[in-house]
Amino acid sequence: MSTALPLYYGDDGESIYLVLKHLPLAVHGDWKLAGRQIAEMHSSTTSKGYGYDSVTFCGDTRLDNSWNASW
């Protein structure tokens, strides 16, 4: 499965940024395979559990990504 690899990331003091490698979108694909791969990605965990080390945003909406033992 191809993943968008980070090319650059940083903090300029006002904003945090992340630049990912472009992955071309396909019009048609193997949706069953895509579903299995997404399920596999979401079933993996770290010793921290599920979450992220910082708050993210969807537009103006603040998303709390605190670490949890389960989804």
XYZ file of C-alpha atoms in Angstrom:
71
model
C 0.000 0.000 0.000
C 1.377 3.412 -0.927
C 1.496 6.004 1.798
C 2.054 9.732 1.657
C 5.580 10.127 2.978
C 6.470 13.318 4.854
C 8.741 15.561 2.784
C 8.957 18.515 5.166
C 7.537 19.482 8.528
C 8.206 22.191 11.025
C 7.065 24.957 13.296
C 7.563 28.586 12.302
C 6.477 29.905 15.696
C 2.932 30.664 14.556
C 1.957 27.550 12.637
C 2.944 23.936 12.383
C 3.152 22.562 8.863
C 3.433 19.208 7.133
C 4.150 18.621 3.440
C 3.418 15.116 2.150
C 4.428 13.361 -1.041
C 1.677 13.606 -3.653
C -0.180 10.378 -4.306
C -2.049 10.383 -7.617
C -5.737 9.624 -7.235
C -7.198 6.765 -9.229
C -10.714 6.939 -10.625
C -11.216 3.192 -10.413
C -9.681 0.778 -7.996
C -10.048 -2.332 -5.944
C -12.406 -1.024 -3.251
C -12.389 -4.307 -1.327
C -8.595 -4.156 -1.128
C -8.769 -0.500 -0.093
C -11.220 -1.403 2.676
C -8.973 -4.191 3.941
C -5.924 -1.908 3.907
C -7.749 0.862 5.764
C -8.966 -1.664 8.343
C -5.398 -2.965 8.725
C -4.070 0.566 9.191
C -6.676 1.334 11.859
C -6.107 -1.951 13.688
C -2.449 -1.212 14.371
C -1.471 0.460 17.616
C 1.536 1.634 19.563
C 2.384 1.212 23.206
C 0.600 4.553 23.730
C -2.689 3.188 22.357
C -4.761 5.291 19.971
C -4.314 9.012 19.558
C -1.826 11.696 18.655
C 0.665 13.834 20.545
C -0.943 17.148 19.665
C -4.275 18.810 19.034
C -5.312 19.099 15.383
C -7.980 21.128 13.645
C -10.627 20.519 11.005
C -11.194 24.064 9.835
C -11.845 26.050 13.020
C -12.917 22.963 14.966
C -10.365 21.843 17.560
C -9.907 18.045 17.635
C -8.730 16.475 20.883
C -6.447 13.589 19.960
C -5.521 12.507 23.481
C -4.132 8.995 23.801
C -6.700 6.316 24.698
C -6.623 2.586 25.287
C -9.255 1.999 22.584
C -11.127 3.761 19.802
